[in-house]
PDB file of C-alpha atoms in Angstrom:
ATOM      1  CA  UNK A   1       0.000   0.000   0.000  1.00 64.00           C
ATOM      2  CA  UNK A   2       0.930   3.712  -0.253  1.00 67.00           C
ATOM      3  CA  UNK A   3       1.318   4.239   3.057  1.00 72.00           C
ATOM      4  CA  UNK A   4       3.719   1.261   3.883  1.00 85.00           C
ATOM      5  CA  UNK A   5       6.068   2.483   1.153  1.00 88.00           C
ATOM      6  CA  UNK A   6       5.638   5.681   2.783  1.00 89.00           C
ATOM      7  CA  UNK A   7       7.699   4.650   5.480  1.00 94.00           C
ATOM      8  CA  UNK A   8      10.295   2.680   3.559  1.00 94.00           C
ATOM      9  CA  UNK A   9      10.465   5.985   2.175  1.00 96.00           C
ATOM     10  CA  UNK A  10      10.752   7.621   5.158  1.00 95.00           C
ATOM     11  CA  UNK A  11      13.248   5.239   6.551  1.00 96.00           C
ATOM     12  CA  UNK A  12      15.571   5.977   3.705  1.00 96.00           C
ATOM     13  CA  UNK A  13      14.808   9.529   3.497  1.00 97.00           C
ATOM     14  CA  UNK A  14      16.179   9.375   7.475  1.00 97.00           C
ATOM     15  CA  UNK A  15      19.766   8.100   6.644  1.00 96.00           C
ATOM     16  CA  UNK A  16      19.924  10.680   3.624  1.00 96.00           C
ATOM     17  CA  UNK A  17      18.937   8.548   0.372  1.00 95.00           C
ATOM     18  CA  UNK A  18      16.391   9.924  -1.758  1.00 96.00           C
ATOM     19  CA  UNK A  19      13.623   7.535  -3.326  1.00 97.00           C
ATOM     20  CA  UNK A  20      12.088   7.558  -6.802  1.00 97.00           C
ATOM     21  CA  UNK A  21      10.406   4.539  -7.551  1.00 96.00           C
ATOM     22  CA  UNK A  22      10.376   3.179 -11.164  1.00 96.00           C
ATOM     23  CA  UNK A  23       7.693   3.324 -13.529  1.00 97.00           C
ATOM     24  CA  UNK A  24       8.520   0.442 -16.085  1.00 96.00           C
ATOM     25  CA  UNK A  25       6.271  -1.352 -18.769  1.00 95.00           C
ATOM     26  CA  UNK A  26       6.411  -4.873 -19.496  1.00 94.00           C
ATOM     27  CA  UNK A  27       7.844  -6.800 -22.197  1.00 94.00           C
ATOM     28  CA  UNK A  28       5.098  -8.724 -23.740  1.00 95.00           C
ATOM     29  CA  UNK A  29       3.538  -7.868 -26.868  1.00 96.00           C
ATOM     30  CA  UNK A  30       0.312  -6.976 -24.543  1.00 96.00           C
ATOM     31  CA  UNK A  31       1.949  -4.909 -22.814  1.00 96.00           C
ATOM     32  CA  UNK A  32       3.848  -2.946 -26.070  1.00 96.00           C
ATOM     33  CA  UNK A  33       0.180  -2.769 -27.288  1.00 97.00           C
ATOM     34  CA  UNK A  34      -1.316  -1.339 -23.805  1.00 97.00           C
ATOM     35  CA  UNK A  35       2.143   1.374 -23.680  1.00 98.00           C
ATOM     36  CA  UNK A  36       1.543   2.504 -27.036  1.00 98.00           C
ATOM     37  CA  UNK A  37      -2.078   2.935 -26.645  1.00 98.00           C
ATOM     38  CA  UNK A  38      -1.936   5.429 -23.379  1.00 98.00           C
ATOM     39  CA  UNK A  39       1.065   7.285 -24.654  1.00 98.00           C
ATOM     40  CA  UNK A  40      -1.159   8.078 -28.081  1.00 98.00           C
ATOM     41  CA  UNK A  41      -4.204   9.257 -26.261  1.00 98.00           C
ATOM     42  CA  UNK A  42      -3.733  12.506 -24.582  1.00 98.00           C
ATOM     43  CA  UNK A  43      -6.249  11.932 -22.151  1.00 98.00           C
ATOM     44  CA  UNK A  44      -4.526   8.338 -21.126  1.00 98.00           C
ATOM     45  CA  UNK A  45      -1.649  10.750 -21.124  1.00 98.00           C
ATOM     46  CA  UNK A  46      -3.113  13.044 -18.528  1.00 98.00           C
ATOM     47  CA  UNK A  47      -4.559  10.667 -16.097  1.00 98.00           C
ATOM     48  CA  UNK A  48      -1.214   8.587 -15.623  1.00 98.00           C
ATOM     49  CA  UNK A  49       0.418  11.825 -15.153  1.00 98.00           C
ATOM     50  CA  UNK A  50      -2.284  12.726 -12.754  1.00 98.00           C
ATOM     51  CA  UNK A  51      -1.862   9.383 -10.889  1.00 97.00           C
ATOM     52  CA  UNK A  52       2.124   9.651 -10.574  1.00 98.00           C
ATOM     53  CA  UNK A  53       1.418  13.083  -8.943  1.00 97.00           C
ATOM     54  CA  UNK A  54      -1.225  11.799  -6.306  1.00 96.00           C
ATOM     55  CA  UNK A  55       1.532   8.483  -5.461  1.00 95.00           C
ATOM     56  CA  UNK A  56       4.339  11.303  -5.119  1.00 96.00           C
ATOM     57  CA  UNK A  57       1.845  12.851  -2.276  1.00 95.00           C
ATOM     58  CA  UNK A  58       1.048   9.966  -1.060  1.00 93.00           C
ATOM     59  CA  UNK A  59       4.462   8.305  -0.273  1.00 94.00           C
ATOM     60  CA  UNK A  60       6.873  11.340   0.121  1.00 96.00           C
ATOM     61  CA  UNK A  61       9.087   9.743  -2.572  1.00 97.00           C
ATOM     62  CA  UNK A  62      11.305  11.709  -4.017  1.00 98.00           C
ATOM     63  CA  UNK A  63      10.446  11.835  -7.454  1.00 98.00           C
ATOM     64  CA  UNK A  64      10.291   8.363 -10.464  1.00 98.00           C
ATOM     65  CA  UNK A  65      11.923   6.864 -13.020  1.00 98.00           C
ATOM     66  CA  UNK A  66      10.316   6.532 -15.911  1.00 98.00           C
ATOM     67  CA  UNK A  67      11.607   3.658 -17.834  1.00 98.00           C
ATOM     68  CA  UNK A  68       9.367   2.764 -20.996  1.00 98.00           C
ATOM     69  CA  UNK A  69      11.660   0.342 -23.269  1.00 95.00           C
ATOM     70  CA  UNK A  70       9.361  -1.460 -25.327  1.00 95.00           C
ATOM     71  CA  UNK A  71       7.230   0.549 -27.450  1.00 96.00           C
ATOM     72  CA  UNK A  72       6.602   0.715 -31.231  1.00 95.00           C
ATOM     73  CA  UNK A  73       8.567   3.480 -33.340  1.00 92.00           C
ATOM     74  CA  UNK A  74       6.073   5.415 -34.071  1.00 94.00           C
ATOM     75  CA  UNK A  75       5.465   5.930 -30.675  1.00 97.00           C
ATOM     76  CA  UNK A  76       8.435   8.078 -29.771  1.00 96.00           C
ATOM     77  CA  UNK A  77       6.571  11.539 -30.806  1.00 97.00           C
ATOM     78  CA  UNK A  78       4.125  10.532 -28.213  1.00 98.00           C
ATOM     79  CA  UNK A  79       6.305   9.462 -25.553  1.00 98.00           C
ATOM     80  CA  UNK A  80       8.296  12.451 -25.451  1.00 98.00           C
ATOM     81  CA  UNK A  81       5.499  14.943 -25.167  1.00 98.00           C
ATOM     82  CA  UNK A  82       4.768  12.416 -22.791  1.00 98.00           C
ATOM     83  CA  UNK A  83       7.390  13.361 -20.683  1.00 98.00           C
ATOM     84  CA  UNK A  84       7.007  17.262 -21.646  1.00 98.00           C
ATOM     85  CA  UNK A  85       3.691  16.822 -19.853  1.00 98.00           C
ATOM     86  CA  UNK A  86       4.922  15.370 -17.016  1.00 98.00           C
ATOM     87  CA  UNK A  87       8.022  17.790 -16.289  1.00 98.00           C
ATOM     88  CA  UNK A  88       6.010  20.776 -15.165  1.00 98.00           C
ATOM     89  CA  UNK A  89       3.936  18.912 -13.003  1.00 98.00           C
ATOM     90  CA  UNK A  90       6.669  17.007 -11.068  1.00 98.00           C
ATOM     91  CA  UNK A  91       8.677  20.696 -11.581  1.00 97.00           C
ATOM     92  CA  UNK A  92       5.665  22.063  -9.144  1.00 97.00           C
ATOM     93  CA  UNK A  93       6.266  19.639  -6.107  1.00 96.00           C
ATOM     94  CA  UNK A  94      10.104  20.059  -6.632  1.00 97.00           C
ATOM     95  CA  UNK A  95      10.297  16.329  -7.723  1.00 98.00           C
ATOM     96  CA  UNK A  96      13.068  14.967  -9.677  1.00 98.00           C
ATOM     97  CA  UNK A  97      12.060  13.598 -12.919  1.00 98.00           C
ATOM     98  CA  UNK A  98      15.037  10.703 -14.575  1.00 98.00           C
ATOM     99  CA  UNK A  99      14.351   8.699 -17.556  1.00 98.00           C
ATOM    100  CA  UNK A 100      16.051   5.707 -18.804  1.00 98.00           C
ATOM    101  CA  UNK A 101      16.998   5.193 -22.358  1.00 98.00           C
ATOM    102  CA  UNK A 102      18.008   2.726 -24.714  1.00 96.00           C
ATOM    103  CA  UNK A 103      21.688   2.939 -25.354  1.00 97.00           C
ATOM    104  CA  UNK A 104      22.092   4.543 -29.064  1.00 96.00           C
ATOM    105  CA  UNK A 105      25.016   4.819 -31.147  1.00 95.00           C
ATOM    106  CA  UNK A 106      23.917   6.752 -34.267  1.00 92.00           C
ATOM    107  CA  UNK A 107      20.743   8.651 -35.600  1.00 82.00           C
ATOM    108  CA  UNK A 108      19.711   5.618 -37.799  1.00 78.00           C
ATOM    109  CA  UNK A 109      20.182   2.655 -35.334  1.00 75.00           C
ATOM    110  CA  UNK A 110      17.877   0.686 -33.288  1.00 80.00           C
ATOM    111  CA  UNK A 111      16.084   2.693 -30.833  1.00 90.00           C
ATOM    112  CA  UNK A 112      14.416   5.512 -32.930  1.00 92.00           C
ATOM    113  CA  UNK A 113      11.891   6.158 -30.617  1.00 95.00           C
ATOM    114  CA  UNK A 114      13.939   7.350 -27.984  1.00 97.00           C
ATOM    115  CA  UNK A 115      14.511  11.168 -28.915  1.00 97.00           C
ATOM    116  CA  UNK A 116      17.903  11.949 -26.715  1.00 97.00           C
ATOM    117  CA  UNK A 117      18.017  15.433 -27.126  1.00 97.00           C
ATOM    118  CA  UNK A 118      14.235  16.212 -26.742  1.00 98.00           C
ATOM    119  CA  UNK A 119      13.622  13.907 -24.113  1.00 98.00           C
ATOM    120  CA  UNK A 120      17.322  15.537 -22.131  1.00 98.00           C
ATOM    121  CA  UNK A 121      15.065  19.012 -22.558  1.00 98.00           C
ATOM    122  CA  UNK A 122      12.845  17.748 -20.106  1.00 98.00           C
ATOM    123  CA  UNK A 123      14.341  15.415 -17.153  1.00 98.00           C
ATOM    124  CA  UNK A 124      16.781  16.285 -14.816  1.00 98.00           C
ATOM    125  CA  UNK A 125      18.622  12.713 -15.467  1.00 98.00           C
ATOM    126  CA  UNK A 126      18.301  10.693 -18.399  1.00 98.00           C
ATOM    127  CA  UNK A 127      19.606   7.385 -17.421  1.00 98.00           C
ATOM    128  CA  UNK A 128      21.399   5.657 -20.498  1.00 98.00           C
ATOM    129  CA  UNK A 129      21.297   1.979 -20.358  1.00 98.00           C
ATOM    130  CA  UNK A 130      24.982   1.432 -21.516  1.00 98.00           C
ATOM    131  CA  UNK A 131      24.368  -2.656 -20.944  1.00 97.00           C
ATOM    132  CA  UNK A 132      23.399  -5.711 -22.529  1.00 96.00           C
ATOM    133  CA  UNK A 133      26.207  -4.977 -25.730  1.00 96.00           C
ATOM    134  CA  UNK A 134      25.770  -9.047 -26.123  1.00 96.00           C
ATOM    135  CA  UNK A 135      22.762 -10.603 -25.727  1.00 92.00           C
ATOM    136  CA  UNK A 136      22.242 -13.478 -28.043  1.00 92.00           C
ATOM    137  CA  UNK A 137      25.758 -14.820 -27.980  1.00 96.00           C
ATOM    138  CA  UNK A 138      28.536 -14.643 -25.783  1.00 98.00           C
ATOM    139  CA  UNK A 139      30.572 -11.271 -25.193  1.00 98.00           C
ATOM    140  CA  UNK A 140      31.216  -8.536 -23.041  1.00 98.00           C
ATOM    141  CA  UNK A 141      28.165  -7.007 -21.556  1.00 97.00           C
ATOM    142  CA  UNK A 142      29.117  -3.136 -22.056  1.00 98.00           C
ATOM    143  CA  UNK A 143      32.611  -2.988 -23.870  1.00 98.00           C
ATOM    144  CA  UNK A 144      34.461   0.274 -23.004  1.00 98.00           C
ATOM    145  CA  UNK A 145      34.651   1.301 -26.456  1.00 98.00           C
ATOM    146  CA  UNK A 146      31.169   0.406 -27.543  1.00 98.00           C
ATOM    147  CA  UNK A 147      30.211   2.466 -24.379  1.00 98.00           C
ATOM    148  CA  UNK A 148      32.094   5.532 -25.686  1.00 98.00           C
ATOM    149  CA  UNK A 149      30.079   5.437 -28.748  1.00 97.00           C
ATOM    150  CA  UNK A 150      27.034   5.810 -26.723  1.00 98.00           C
ATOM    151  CA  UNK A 151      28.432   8.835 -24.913  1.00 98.00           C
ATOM    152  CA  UNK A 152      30.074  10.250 -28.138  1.00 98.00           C
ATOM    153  CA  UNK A 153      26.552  10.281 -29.727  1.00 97.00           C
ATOM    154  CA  UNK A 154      24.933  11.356 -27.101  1.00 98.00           C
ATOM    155  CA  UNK A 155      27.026  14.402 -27.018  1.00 98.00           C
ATOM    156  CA  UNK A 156      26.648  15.085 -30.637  1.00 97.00           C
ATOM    157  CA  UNK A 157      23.151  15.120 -30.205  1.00 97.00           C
ATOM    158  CA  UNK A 158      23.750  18.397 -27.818  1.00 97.00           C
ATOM    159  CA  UNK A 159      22.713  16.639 -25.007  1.00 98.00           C
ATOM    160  CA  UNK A 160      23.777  18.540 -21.786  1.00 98.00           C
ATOM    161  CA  UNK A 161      26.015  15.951 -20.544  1.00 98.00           C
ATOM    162  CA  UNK A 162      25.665  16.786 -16.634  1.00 98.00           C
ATOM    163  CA  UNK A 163      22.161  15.323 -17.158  1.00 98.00           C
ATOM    164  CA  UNK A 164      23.125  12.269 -18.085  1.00 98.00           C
ATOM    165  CA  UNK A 165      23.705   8.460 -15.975  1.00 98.00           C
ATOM    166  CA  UNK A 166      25.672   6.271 -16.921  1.00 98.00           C
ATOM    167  CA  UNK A 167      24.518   2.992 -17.466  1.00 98.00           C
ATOM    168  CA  UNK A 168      26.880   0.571 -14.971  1.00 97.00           C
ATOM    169  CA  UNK A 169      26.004  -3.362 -15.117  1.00 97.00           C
ATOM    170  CA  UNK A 170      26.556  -5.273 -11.958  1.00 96.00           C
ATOM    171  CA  UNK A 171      25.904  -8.725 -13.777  1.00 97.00           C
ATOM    172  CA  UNK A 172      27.618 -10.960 -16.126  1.00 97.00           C
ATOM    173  CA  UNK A 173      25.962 -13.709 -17.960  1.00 98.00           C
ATOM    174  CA  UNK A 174      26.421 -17.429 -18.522  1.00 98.00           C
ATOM    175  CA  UNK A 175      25.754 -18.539 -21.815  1.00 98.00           C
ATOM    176  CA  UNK A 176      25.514 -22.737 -22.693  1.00 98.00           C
ATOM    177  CA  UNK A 177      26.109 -24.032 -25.874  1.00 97.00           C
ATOM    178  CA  UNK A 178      23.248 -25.822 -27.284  1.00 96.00           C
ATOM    179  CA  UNK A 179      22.384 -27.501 -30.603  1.00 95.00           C
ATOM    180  CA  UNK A 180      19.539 -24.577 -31.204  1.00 94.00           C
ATOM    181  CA  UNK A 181      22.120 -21.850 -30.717  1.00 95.00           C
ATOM    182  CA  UNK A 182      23.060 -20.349 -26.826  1.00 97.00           C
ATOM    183  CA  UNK A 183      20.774 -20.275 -23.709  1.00 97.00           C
ATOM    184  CA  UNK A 184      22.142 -17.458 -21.307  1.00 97.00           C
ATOM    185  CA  UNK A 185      21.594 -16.864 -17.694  1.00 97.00           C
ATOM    186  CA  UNK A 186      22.724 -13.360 -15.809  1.00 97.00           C
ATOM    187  CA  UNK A 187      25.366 -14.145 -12.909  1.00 97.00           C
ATOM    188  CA  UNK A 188      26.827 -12.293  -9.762  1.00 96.00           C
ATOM    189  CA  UNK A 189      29.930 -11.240  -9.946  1.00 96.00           C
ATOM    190  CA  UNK A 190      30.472 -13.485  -7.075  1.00 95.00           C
ATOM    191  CA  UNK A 191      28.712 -16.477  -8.462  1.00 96.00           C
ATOM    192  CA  UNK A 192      30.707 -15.888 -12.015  1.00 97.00           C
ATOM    193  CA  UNK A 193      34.063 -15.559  -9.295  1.00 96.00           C
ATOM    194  CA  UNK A 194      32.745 -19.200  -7.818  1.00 96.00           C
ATOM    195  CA  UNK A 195      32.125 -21.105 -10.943  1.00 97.00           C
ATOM    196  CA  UNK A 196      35.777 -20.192 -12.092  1.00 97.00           C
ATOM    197  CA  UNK A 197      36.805 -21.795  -9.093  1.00 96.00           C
ATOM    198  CA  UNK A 198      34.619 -24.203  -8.924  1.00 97.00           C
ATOM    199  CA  UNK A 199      35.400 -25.993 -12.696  1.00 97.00           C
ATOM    200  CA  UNK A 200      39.325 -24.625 -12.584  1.00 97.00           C
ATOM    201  CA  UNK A 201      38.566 -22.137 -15.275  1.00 98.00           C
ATOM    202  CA  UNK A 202      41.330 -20.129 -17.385  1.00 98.00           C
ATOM    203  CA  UNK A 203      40.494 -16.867 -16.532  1.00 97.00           C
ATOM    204  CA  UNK A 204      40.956 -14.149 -19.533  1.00 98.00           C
ATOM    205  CA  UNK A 205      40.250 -10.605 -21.025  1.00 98.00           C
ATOM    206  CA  UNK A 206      38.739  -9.430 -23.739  1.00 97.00           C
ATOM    207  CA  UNK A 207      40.851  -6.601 -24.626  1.00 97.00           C
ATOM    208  CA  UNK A 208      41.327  -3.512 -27.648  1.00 96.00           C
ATOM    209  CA  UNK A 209      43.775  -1.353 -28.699  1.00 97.00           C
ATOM    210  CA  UNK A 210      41.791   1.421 -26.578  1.00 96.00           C
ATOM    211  CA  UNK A 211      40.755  -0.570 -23.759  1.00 97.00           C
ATOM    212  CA  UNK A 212      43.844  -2.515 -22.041  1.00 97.00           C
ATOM    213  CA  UNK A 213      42.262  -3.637 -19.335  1.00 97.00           C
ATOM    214  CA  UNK A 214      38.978  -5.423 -20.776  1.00 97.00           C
ATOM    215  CA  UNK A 215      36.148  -7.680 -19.737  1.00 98.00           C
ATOM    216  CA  UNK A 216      37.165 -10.928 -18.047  1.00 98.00           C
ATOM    217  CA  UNK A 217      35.480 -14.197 -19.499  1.00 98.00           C
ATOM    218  CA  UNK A 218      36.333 -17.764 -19.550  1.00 98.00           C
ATOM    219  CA  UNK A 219      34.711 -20.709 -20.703  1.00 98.00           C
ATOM    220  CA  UNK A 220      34.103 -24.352 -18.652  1.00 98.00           C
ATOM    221  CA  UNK A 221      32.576 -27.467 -19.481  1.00 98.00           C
ATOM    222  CA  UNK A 222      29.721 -28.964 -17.021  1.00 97.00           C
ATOM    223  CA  UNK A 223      29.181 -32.204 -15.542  1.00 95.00           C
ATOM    224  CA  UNK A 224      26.560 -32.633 -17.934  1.00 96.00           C
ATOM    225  CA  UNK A 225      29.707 -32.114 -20.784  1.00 97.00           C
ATOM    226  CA  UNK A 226      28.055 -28.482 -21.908  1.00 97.00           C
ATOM    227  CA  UNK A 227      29.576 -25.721 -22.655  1.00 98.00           C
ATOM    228  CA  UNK A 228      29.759 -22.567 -20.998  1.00 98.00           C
ATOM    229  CA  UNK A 229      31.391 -19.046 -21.671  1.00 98.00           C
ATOM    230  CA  UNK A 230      30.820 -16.674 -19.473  1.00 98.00           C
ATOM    231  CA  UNK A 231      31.461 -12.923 -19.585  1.00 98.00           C
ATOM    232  CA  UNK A 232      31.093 -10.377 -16.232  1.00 98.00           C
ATOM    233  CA  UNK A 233      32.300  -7.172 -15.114  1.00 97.00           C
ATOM    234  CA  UNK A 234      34.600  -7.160 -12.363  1.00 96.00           C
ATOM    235  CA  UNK A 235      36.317  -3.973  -9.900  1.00 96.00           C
ATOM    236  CA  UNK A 236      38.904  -3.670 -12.838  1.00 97.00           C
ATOM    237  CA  UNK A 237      36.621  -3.121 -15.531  1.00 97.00           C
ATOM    238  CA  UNK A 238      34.276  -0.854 -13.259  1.00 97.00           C
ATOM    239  CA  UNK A 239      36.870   1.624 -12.395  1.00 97.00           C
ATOM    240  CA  UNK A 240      37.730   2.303 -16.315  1.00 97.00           C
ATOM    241  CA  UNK A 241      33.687   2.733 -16.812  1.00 98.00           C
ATOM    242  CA  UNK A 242      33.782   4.936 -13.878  1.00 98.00           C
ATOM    243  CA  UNK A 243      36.781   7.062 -15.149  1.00 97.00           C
ATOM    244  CA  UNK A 244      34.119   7.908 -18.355  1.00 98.00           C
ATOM    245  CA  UNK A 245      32.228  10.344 -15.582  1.00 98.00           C
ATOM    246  CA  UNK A 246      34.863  12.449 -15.341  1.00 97.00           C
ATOM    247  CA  UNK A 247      36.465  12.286 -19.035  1.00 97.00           C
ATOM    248  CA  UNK A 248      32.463  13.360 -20.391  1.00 98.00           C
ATOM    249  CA  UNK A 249      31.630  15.491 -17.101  1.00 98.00           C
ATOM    250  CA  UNK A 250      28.563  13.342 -16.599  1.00 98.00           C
ATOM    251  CA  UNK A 251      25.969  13.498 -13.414  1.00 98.00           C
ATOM    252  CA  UNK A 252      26.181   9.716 -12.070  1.00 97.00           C
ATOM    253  CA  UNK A 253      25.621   6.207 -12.773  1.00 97.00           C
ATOM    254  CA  UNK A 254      22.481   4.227 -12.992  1.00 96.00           C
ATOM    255  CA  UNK A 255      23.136   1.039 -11.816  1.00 94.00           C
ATOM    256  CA  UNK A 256      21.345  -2.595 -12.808  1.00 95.00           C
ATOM    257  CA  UNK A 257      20.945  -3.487 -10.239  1.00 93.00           C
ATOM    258  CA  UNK A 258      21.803  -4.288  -6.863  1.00 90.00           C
ATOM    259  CA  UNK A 259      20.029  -7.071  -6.772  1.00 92.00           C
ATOM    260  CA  UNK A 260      23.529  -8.944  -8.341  1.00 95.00           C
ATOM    261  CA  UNK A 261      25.262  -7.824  -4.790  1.00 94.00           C
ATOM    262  CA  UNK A 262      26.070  -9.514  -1.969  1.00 91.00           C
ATOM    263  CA  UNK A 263      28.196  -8.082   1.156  1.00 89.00           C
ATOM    264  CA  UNK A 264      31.403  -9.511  -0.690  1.00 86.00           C
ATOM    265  CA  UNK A 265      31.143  -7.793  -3.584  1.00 90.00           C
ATOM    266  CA  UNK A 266      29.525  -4.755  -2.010  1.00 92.00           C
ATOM    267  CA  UNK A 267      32.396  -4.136   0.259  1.00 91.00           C
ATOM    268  CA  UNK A 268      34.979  -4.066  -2.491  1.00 89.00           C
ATOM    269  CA  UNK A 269      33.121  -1.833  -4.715  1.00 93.00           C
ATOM    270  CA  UNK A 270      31.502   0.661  -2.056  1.00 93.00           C
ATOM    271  CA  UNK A 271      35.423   2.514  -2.289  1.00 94.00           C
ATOM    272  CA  UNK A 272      35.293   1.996  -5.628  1.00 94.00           C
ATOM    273  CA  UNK A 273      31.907   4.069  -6.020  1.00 94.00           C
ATOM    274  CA  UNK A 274      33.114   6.465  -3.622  1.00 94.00           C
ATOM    275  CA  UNK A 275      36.656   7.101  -5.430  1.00 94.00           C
ATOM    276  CA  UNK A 276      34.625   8.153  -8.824  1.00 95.00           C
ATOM    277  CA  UNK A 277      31.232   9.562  -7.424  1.00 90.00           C
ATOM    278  CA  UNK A 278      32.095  13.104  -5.552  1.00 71.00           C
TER     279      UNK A 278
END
């Protein structure tokens, strides 16, 4: 109910955090249907925008995320004026208003709908999802270089770049060979640290010419004789994503998400986060 997430709100409003819960849609082709419905009708529009304001009363939080991913292109007009409607009305309660986006590398690529330098007009944060690079086969999840792209574009695009979050995965993924093609799972870092342990795996790095340190990956057979490669992000590869927030003067990360912590992995990244986020 509102009111119980009014005092988790609360709670973390007390030790200094601020709270802005995510409004996401779903991925099914229902749900694409049902997003691209409300965001064309301007009264569908209104009365979401209307309901977001009432739950922002309601809990105390301190402002939401939108995060619409899977939508039709045609419906990128609507969703930002979507989110032109929804500024001044979060601007009024002195809300904070972030968005996450699709990572982009070019005007012409995947991802249309998501208008960067429109959409950057009217959020405080827009949240770039610089993650998932590989999805279907195995590789890195957010190569340093393929990263840069994102923020290179982004730029180009006259985005202010103090707006912007960058994307920061806390998961790898296991992929297994199969006859059909590769089934993948997403890992811990301290379950992908295990199963190198675990089946005596080579540990390597996937490397460029402009990224020396790289993603570390290594591949293992199971009891069951399949096989596995596996690609993560580790403290190495984290500190040369975090070093982009300085080199593009950007506002923060968005993480994903910290549900792939534990207190192991928590405790060596916590100075980590702190070296890079003043």
């Amino acid at each position: 109910s509102s009111s119980d997430y009014g005092l988790l709100v609360k709670a973390a409003q007390a030790r200094g955090l601020k709270v802005l819960p995510i409004i996401a849609s779903g991925w099914s082709a229902e749900n694409k249907a049902a997003l691209d419905s409300l965001l064309a009708s301007k009264a569908a529009r209104g009365k979401l925008i209307s309901g977001l304001v009432q739950m922002l009363r309601e809990t105390g939080s301190d402002g939401v995320v939108i995060d619409f991913e899977y939508l039709s292109d045609i419906s990128g007009a609507y969703l930002t004026q979507f989110i032109k409607e929804l500024s001044p009305q979060l601007k009024a309660q002195n809300k904070i208003l972030a968005m996450a986006v699709m990572p982009r590398t070019s005007a012409v690529d995947w991802y249309q709908e998501f208008d960067y330098p429109r959409l950057a007009q009217n959020v405080d944060y827009l949240n770039i999802m610089t993650y998932d690079y590989s999805t279907s086969t195995p590789g890195p999840i957010a190569p340093l270089d393929w990263v840069k792209k994102v923020l290179n574009y982004t730029k180009s695009q006259g985005v202010a770049m103090n707006k912007v979050l960058l994307g920061i995965p806390y998961y790898g993924r296991d992929w297994t060979a199969t006859d059909e093609g590769y089934l993948k799972t997403s890992i811990s870092l301290n379950t992908a640290l295990k199963t190198t342990a675990t089946y005596n795996a080579m540990l390597q790095r996937s490397t460029t010419s402009s990224d020396s340190v790289g993603i570390p990956y290594y591949t293992y057979t199971d009891i069951a004789k399949a096989e596995h490669t596996v690609y993560y992000d580790d403290l190495l590869s984290w500190d040369t994503k975090l070093s982009l927030l300085d080199q593009y003067g950007l506002a923060d990360i968005g993480s994903w998400s910290l549900m792939w912590l534990d207190n192991d992995t928590t405790d060596q990244l916590c100075p980590l986060l702190q070296n890079h986020l003043r």
